Tab-separated table of C-alpha atoms and ligand atoms in Angstrom:
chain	number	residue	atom	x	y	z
L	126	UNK	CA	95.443	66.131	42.322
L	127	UNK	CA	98.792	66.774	43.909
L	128	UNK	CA	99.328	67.342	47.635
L	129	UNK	CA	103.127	66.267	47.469
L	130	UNK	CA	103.979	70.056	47.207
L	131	UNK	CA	104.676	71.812	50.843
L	132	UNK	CA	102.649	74.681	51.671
L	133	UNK	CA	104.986	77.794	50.632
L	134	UNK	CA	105.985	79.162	53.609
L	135	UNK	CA	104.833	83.314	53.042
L	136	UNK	CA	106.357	86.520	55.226
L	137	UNK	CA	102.110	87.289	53.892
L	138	UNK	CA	101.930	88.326	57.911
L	139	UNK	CA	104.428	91.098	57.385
L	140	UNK	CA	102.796	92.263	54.376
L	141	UNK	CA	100.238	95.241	54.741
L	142	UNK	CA	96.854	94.519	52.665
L	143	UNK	CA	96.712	95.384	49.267
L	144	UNK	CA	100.310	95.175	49.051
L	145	UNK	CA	102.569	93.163	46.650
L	146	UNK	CA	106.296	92.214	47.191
L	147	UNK	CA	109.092	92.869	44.991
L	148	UNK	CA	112.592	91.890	45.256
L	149	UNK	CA	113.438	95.367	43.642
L	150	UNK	CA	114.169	98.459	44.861
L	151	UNK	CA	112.252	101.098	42.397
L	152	UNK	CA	112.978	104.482	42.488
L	153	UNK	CA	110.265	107.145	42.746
L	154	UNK	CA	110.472	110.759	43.705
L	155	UNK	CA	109.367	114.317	42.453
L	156	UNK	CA	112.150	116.168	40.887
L	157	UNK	CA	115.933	115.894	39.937
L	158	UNK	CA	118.175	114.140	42.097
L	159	UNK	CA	120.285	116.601	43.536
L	160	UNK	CA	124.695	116.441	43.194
L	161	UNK	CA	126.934	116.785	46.091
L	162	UNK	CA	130.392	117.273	44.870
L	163	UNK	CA	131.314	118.699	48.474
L	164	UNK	CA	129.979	116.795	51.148
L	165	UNK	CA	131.686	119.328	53.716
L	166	UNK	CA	128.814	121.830	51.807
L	167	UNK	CA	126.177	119.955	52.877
L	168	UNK	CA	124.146	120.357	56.393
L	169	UNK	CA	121.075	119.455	58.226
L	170	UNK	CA	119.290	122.019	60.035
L	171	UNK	CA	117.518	120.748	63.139
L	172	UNK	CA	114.973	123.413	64.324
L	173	UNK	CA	111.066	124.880	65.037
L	174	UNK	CA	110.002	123.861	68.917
L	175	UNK	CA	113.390	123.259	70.197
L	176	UNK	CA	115.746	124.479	73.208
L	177	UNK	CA	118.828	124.382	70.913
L	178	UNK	CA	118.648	124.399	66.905
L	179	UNK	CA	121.320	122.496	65.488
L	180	UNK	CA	123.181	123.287	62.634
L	181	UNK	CA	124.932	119.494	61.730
L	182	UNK	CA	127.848	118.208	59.403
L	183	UNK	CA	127.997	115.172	57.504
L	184	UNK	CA	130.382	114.312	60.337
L	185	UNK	CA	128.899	115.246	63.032
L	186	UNK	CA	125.820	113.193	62.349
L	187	UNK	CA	128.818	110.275	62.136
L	188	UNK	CA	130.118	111.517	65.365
L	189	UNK	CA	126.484	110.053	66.770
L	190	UNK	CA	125.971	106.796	67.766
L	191	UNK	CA	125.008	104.611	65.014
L	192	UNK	CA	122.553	101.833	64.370
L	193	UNK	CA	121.759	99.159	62.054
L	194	UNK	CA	118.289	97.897	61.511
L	195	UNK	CA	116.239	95.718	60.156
L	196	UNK	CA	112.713	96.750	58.458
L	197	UNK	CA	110.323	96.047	55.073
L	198	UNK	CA	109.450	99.066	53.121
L	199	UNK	CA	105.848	99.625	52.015
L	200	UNK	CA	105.094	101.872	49.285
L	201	UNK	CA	101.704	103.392	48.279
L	202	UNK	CA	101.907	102.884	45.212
L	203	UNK	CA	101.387	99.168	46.133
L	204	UNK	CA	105.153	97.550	46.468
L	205	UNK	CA	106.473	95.916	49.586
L	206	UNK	CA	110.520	95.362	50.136
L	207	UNK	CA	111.080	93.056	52.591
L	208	UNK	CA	114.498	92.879	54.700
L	209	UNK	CA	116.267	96.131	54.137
L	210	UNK	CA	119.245	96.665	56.199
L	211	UNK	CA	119.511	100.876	57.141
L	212	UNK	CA	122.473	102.418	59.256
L	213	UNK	CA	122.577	105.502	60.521
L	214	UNK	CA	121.126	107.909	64.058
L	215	UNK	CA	117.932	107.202	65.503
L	216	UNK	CA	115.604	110.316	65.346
L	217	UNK	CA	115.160	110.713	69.330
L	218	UNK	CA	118.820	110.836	69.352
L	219	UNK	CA	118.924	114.096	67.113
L	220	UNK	CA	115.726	115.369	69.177
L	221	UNK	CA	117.003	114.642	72.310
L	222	UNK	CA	120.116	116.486	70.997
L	223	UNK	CA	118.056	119.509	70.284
L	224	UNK	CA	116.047	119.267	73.239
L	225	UNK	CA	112.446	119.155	71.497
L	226	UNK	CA	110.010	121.509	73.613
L	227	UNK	CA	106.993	119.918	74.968
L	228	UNK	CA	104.830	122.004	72.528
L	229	UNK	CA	106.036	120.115	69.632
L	230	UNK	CA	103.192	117.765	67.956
L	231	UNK	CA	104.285	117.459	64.591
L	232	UNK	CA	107.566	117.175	62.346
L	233	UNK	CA	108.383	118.593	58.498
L	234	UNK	CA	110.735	117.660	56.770
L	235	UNK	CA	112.597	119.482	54.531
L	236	UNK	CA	114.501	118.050	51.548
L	237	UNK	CA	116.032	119.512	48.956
L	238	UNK	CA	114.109	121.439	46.169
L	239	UNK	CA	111.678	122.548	48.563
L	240	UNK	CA	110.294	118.899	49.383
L	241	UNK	CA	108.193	118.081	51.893
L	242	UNK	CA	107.016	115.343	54.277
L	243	UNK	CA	104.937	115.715	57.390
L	244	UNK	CA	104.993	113.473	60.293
L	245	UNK	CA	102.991	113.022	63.877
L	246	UNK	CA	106.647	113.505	66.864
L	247	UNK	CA	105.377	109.927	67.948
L	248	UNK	CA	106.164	108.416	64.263
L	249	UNK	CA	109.303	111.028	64.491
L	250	UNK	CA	110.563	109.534	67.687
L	251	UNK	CA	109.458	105.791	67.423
L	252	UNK	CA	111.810	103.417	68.424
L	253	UNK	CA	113.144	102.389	64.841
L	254	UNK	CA	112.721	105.705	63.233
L	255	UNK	CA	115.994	106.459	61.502
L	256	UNK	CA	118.224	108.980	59.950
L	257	UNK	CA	119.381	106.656	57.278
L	258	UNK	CA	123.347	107.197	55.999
L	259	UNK	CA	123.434	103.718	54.371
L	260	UNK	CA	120.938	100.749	52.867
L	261	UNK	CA	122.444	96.996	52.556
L	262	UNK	CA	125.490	98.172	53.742
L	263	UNK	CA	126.796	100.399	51.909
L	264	UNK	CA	126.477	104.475	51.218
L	265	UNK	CA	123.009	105.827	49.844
L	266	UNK	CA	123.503	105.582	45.791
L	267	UNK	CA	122.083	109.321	45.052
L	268	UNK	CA	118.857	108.098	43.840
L	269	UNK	CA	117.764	106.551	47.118
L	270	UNK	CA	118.814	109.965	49.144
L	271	UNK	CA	122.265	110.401	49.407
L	272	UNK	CA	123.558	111.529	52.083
L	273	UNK	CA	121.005	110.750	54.162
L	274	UNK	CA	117.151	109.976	54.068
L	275	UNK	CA	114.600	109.950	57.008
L	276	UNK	CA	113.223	105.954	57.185
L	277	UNK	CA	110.056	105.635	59.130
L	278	UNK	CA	109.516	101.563	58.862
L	279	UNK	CA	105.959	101.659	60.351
L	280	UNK	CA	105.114	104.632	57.647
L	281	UNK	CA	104.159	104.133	53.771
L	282	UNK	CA	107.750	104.942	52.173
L	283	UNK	CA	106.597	108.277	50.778
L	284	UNK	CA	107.220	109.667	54.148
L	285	UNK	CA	110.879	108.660	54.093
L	286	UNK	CA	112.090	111.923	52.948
L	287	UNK	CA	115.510	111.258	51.038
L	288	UNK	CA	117.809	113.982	50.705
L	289	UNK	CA	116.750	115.378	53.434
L	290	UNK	CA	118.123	119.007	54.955
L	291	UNK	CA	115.655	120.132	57.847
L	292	UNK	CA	113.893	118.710	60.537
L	293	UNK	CA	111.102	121.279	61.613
L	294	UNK	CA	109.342	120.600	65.526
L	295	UNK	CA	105.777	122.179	65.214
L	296	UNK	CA	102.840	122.319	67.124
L	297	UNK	CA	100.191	122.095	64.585
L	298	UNK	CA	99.874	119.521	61.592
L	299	UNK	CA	100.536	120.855	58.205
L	300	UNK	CA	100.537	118.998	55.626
L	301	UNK	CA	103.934	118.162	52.887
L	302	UNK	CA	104.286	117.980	49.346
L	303	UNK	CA	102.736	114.246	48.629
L	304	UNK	CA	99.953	115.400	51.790
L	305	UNK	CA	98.957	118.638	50.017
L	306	UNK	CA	98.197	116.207	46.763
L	307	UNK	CA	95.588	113.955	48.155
L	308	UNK	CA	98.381	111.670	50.433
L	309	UNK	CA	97.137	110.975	53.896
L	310	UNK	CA	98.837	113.357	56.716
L	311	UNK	CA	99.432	109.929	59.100
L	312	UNK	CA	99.990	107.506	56.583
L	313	UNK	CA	99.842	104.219	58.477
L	314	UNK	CA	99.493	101.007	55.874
L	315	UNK	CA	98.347	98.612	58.474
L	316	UNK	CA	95.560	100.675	58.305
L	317	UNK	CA	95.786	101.551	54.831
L	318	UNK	CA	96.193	105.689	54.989
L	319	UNK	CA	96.668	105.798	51.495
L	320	UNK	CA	94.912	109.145	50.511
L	321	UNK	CA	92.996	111.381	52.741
L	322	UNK	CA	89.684	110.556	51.615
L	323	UNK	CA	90.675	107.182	53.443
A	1396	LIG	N1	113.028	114.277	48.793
A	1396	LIG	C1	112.121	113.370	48.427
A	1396	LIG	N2	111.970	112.267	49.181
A	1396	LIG	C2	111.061	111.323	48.834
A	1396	LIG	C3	110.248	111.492	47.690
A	1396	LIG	C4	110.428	112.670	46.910
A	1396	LIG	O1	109.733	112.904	45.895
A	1396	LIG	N3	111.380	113.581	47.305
A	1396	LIG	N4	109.331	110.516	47.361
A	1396	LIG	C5	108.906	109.601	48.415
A	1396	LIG	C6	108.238	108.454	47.872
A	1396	LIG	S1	106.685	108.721	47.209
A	1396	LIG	C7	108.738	107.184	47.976
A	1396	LIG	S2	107.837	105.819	47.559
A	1396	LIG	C8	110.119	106.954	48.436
A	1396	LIG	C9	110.879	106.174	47.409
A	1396	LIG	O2	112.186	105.929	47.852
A	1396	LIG	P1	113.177	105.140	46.907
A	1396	LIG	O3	113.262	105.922	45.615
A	1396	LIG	O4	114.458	105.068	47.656
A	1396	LIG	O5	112.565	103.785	46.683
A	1396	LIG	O6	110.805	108.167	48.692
A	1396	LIG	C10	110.055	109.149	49.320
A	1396	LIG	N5	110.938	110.224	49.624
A	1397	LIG	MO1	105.697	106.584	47.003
């Protein structure tokens, strides 16, 4: 036997169970992948529970501070992405913008084509919860959500809307595209949310 080799040092502690890790970045959504041959066309409507909806440009979301971060992705389907590098606004800034009204439990999000995500306003708001303009530095290509993608780090992927156009504040739970199929409504994979019957 041979115990020359050195243990391999694993990330296995960052890695939710049941997960594997790929060095790839697959591509998985419902739908077409929409075309933006006019940015200045495009907008994200910030609205539901809120003191002040806000109707925002491509720009003005630039005009917001920005931040890079790290995080792994964790898809339910089973793949893990370690070290992904997202720019863009941190949720609770666009909230805070809007003034979210204490009555608001619960965010949709709306993407294009009528797509769906629900989240609880603590996953909304957490700390590293992004509005995502850019991955590895540099612009979303269009099949990862360009212009800009929701990226919830602590979440399985699917609720990372890309292409995302509205950000809904409710006060009751109610469940999005993948959630209305079987997907769980928190979706946590530390705790393995894959499906509701989980
Ligand atoms: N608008 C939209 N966003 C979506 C989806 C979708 O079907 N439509 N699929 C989700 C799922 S199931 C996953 S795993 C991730 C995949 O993101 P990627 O294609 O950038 O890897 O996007 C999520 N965001
Ligand atoms: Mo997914």
């Amino acid at each position: 036997m041979y115990f020359g080799k050195p243990r391999a040092h694993t990330d296995s502690e960052r890695v939710p169970p049941n997960q594997h890790v790929t060095k790839k970045f697959p591509v998985l959504h419902a739908g077409s992948v929409p075309e933006y041959p006019d940015l200045n066309r495009w907008n994200l409507q910030v609205y539901g529970l809120v003191d002040q909806p806000l109707l925002l440009s491509f720009s003005d979301l630039m005009n917001y501070p920005q931040t890079t971060l790290g995080n792994d992705i964790h898809c339910v389907t089973g793949w893990t992405r370690l070290d992904n590098e997202w720019s863009g606004i941190k949720t609770k800034i666009i909230a805070e913008a809007a003034g979210v009204n204490e009555r608001a439990r619960f965010v949709m999000l709306h993407a294009e084509e009528g797509w769906t995500a629900n989240v609880a306003i603590e996953d909304f708001l957490q700390d590293m919860s992004l509005l995502a303009h850019s991955h590895d530095g540099q612009a979303l290509t269009p099949e990862h959500g360009y212009p800009l993608r929701a990226v919830f780090p602590h979440l399985y992927f699917w609720k990372s809307a890309k292409w995302l156009r509205g950000i809904q504040f409710t006060e009751h739970n109610h469940p999005g595209f993948w959630e209305k199929n079987g997907y769980h409504m928190n979706g946590n994979p530390w705790e393995e949310e894959r499906f509701s019957w989980d």
